mmCIF file of C-alpha atoms in Angstrom:
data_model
loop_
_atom_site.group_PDB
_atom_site.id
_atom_site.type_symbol
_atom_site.label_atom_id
_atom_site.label_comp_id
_atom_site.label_asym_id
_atom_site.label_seq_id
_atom_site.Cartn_x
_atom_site.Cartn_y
_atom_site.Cartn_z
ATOM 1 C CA UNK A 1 10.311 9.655 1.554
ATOM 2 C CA UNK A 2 12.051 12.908 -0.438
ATOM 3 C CA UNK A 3 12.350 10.112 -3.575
ATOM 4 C CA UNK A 4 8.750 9.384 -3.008
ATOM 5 C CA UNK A 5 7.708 12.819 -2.458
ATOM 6 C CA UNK A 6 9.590 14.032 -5.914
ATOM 7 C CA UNK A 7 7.823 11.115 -7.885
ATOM 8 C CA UNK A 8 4.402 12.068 -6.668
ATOM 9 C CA UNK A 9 5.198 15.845 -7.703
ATOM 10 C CA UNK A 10 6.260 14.883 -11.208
ATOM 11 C CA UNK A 11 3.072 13.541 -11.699
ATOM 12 C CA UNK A 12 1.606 16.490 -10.724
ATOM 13 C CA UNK A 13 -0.025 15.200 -7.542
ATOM 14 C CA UNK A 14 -0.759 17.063 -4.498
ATOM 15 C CA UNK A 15 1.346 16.190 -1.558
ATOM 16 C CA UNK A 16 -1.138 16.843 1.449
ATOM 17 C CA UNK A 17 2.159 15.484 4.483
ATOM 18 C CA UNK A 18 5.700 14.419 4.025
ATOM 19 C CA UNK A 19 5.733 12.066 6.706
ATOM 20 C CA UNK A 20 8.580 9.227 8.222
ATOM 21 C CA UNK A 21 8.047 6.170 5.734
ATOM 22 C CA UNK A 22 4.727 7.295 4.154
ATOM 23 C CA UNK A 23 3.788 10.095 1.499
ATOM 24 C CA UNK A 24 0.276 11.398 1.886
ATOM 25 C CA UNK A 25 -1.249 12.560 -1.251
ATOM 26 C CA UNK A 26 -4.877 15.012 -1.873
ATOM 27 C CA UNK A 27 -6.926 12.860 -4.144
ATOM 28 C CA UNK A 28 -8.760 15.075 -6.584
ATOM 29 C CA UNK A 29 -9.839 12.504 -8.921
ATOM 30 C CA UNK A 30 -10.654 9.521 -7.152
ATOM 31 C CA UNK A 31 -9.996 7.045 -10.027
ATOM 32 C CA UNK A 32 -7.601 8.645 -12.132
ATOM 33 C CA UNK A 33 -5.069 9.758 -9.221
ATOM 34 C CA UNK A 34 -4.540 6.582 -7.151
ATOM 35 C CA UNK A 35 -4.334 4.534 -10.838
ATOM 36 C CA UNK A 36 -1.079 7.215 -11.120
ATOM 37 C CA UNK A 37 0.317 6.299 -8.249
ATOM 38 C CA UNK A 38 -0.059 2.442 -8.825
ATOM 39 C CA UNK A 39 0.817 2.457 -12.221
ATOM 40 C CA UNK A 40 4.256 4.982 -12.206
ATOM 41 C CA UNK A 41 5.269 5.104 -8.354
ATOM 42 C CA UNK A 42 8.432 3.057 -8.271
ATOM 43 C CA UNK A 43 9.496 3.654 -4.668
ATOM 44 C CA UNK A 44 6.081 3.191 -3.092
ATOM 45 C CA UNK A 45 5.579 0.003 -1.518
ATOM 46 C CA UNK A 46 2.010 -0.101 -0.756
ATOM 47 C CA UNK A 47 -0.918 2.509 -1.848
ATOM 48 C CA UNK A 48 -3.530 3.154 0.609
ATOM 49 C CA UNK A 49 -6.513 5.079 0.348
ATOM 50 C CA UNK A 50 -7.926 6.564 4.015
ATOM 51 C CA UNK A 51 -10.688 5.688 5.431
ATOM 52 C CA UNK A 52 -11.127 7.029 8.796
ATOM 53 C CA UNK A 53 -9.373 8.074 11.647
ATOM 54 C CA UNK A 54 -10.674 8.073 15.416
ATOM 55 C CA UNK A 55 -10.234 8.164 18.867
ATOM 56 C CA UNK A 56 -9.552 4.448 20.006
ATOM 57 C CA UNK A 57 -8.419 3.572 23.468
ATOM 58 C CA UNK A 58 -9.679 -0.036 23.939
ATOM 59 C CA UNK A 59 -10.570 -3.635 22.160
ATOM 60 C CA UNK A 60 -13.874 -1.764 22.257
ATOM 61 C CA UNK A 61 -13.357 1.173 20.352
ATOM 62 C CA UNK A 62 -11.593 -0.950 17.664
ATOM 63 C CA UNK A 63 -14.531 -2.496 17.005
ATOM 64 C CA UNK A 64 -16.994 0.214 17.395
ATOM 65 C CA UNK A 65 -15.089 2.375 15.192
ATOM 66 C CA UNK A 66 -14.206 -0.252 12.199
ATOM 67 C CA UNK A 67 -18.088 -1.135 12.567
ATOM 68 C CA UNK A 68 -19.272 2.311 12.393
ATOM 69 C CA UNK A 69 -18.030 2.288 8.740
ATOM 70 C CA UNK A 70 -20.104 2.386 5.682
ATOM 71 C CA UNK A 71 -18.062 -0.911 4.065
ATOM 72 C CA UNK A 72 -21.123 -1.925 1.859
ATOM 73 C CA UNK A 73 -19.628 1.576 -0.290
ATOM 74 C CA UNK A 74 -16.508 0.414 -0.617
ATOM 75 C CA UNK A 75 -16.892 -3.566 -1.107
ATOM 76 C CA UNK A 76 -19.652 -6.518 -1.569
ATOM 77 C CA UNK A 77 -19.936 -8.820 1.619
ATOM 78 C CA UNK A 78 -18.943 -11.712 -1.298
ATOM 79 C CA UNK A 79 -15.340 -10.424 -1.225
ATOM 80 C CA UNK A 80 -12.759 -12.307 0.705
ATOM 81 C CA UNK A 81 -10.604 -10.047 3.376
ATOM 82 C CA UNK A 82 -7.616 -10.049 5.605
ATOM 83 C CA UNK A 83 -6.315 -7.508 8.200
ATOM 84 C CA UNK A 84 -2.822 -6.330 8.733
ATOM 85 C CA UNK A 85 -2.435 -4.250 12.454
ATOM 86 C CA UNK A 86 0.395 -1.912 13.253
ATOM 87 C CA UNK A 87 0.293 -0.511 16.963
ATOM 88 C CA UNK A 88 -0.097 -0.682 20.578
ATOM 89 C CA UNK A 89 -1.336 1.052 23.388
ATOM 90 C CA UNK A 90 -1.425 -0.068 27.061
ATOM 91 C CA UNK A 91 -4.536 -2.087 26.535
ATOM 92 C CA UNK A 92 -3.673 -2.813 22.734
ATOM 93 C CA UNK A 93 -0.745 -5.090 23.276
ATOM 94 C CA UNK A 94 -0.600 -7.820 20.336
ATOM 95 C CA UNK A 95 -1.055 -6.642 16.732
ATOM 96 C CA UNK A 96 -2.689 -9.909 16.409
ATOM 97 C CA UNK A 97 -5.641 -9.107 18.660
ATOM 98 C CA UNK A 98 -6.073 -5.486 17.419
ATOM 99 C CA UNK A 99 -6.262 -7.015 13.117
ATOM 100 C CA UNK A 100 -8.832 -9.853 15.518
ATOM 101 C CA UNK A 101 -10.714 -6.648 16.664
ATOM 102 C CA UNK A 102 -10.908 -4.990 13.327
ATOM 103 C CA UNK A 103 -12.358 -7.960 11.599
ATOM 104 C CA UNK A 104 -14.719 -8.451 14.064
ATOM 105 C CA UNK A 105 -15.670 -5.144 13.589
ATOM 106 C CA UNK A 106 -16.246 -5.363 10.036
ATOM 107 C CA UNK A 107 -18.018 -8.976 9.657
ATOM 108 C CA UNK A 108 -20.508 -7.599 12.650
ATOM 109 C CA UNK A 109 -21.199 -4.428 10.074
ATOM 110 C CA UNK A 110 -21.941 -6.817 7.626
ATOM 111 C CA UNK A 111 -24.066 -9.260 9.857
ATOM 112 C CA UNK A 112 -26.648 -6.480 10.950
ATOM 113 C CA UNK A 113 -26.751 -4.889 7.309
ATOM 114 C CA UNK A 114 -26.878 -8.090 5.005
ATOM 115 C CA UNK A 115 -27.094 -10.839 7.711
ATOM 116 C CA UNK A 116 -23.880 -12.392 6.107
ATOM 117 C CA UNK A 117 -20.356 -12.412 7.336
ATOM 118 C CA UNK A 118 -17.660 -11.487 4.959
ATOM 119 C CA UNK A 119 -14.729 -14.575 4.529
ATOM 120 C CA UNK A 120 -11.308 -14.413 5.754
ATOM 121 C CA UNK A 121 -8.378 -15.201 3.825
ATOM 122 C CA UNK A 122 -5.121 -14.961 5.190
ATOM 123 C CA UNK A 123 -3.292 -14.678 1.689
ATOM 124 C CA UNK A 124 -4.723 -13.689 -1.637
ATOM 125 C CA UNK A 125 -7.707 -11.738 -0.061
ATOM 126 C CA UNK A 126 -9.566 -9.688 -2.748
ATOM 127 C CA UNK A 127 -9.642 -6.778 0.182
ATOM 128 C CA UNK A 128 -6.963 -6.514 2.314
ATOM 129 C CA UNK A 129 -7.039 -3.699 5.232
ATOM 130 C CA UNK A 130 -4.665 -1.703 7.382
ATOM 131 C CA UNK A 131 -5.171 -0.545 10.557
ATOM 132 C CA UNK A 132 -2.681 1.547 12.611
ATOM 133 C CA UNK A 133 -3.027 2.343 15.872
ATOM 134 C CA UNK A 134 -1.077 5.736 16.491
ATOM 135 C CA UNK A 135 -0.923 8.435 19.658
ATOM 136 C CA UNK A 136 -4.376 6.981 20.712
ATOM 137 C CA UNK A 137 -6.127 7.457 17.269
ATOM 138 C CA UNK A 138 -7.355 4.594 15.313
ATOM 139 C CA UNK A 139 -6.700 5.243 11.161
ATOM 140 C CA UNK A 140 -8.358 2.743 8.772
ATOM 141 C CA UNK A 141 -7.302 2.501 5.080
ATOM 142 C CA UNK A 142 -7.638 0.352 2.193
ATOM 143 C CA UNK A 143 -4.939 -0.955 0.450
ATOM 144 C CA UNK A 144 -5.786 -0.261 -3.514
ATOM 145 C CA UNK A 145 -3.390 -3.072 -5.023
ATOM 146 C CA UNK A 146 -4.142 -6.278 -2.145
ATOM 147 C CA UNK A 147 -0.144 -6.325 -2.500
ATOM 148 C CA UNK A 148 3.295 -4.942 -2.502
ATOM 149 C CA UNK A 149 3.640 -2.939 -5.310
ATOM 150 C CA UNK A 150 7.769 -4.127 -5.442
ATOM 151 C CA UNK A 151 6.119 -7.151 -7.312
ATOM 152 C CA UNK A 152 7.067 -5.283 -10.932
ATOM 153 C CA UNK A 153 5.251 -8.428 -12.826
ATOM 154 C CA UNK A 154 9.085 -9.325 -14.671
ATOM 155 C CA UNK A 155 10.383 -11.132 -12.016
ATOM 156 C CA UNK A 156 10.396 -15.273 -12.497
ATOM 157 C CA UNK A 157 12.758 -16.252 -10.254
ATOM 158 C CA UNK A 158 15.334 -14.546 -7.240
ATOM 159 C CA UNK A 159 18.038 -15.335 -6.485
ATOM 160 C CA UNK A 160 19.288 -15.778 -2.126
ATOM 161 C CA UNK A 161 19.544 -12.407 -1.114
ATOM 162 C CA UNK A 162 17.355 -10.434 -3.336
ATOM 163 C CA UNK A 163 17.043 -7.067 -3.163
ATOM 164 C CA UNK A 164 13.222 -5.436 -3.516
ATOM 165 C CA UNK A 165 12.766 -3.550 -6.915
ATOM 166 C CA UNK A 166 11.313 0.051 -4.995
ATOM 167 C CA UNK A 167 14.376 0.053 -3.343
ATOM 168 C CA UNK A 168 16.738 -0.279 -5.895
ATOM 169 C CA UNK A 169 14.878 2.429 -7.423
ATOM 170 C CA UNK A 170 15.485 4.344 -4.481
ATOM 171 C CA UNK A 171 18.900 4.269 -4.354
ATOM 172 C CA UNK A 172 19.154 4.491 -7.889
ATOM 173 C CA UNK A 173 17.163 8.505 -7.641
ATOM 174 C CA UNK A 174 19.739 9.004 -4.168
ATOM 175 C CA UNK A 175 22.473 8.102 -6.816
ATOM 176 C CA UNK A 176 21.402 10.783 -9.472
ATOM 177 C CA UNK A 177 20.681 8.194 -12.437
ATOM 178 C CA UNK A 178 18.011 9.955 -14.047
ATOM 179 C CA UNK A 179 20.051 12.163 -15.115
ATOM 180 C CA UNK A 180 23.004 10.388 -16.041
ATOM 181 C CA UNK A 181 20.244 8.214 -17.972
ATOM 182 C CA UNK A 182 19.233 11.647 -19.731
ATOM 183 C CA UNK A 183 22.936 12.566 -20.650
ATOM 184 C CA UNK A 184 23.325 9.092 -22.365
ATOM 185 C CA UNK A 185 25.632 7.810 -19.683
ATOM 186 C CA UNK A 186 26.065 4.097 -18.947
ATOM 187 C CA UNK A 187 25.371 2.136 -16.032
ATOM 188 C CA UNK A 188 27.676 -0.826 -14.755
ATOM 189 C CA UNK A 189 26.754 -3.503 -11.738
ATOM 190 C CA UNK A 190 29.532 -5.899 -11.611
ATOM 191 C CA UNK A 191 27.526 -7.531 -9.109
ATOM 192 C CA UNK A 192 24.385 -8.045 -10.737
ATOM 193 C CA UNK A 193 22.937 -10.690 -9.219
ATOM 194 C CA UNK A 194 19.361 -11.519 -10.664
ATOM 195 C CA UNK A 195 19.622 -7.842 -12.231
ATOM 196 C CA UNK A 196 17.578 -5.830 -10.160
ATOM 197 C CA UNK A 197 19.522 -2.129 -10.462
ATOM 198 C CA UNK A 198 19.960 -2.855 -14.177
ATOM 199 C CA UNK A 199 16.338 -3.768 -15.000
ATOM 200 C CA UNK A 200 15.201 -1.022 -12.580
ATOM 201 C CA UNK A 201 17.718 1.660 -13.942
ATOM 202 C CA UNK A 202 16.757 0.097 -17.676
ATOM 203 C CA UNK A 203 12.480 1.346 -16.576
ATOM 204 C CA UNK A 204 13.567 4.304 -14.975
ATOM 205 C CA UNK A 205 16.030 5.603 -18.603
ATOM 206 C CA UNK A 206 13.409 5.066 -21.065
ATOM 207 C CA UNK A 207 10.414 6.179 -18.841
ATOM 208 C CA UNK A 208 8.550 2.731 -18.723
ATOM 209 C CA UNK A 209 5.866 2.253 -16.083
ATOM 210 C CA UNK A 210 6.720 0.258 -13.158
ATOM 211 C CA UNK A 211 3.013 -1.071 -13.032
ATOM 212 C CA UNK A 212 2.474 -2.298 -16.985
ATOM 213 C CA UNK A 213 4.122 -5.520 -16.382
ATOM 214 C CA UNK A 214 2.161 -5.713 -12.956
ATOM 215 C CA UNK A 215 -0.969 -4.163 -14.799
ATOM 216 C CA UNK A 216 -3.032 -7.462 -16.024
ATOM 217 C CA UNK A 217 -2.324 -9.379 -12.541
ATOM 218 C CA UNK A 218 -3.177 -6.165 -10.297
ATOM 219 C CA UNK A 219 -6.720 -6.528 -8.347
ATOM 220 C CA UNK A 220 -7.389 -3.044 -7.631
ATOM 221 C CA UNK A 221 -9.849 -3.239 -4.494
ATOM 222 C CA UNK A 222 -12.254 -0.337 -5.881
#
């Protein structure tokens, strides 16, 4: 999170919370800023932009709540969608029946408002939604890129333990390399593998955006 936090600062974001795993971020421009974050974050795993947060004790409320949204503003009923769910509560037991809840909250939006359902796709959904179900509130957001944002673009093929590219970045700004990279110091990995710290600490000294390589691939959900 303090990596995080520092990369959002450098790009002169606003951070609103430093929270445990997660970074949240006050969106001033609502195009330019989260295509920042996409394009030059390199610890971030996943952007997402809030929706809504509420009260939510039962299968009910899920669905009451994800159907009070206004989804036709954010996407067409034509677009295909999937549901990741994090949480539980004493009624809320099985992450798989709260993401169940939350799509049936969002096709019945769609079925009163344009009498057509909106398709499901389990991978490769051109919206994909995250629900989280914390201390008996209910927060909706979007995720911007439909995927992890570790996926740089370069890599072809991995090798049997691969290690993700955000968190070799990580470890790399824990170790100091930025500025080692700015005094013209050299870096070694004598265990290289498929190259991750080197290609990651090769971006990182001559300030090359995690997201270009990523950039003609990445379905961005707005």
């Amino acid at each position: 999170e303090t990596s995080l936090n520092c990369e959002i600062e450098a790009l002169r974001l606003s951070v609103a919370k430093l929270g445990v795993g997660a970074v949240e971020v006050s969106i001033n421009d609502p195009v330019q800023d989260p295509l920042k974050c996409l394009m030059h974050l390199r610890v971030a795993n996943r952007v997402y932009l809030f929706i809504q947060s509420e009260k939510a004790k039962t299968a009910d409320d899920l669905r009451n709540i994800t159907k009070s949204v206004d989804w036709q503003s954010i996407f067409s009923v034509d677009k295909t969608i999937s549901i990741t769910f994090k949480g539980q509560n004493e009624q809320i037991r099985n992450e798989m029946f709260g993401a169940q809840c939350i799509k049936d909250g969002v096709c019945d939006y769609f079925t009163e408002a344009t009498g057509r359902r909106p398709a499901v796709a389990k991978r490769d959904s051109q919206i994909k939604l995250f629900a989280h179900l914390n201390r008996g509130y209910l927060n909706l957001y979007l995720d911007l890129a439909c995927k992890s944002l570790h996926q740089r673009g370069y890599r072809f093929k991995q090798g049997a333990a691969p290690l993700k590219e955000n968190v070799a970045s990580g470890l790399l700004m824990q170790a100091g390399w930025m500025q080692f990279a700015k005094d013209n110091l050299s870096l070694i990995d004598p265990f290289c593998g498929s190259g991750t710290f080197l290609i990651e600490a090769w971006q990182m000294a001559t300030d090359c955006a995690p997201g270009l390589a990523l950039g003609e691939s990445l379905q961005l959900a707005w």
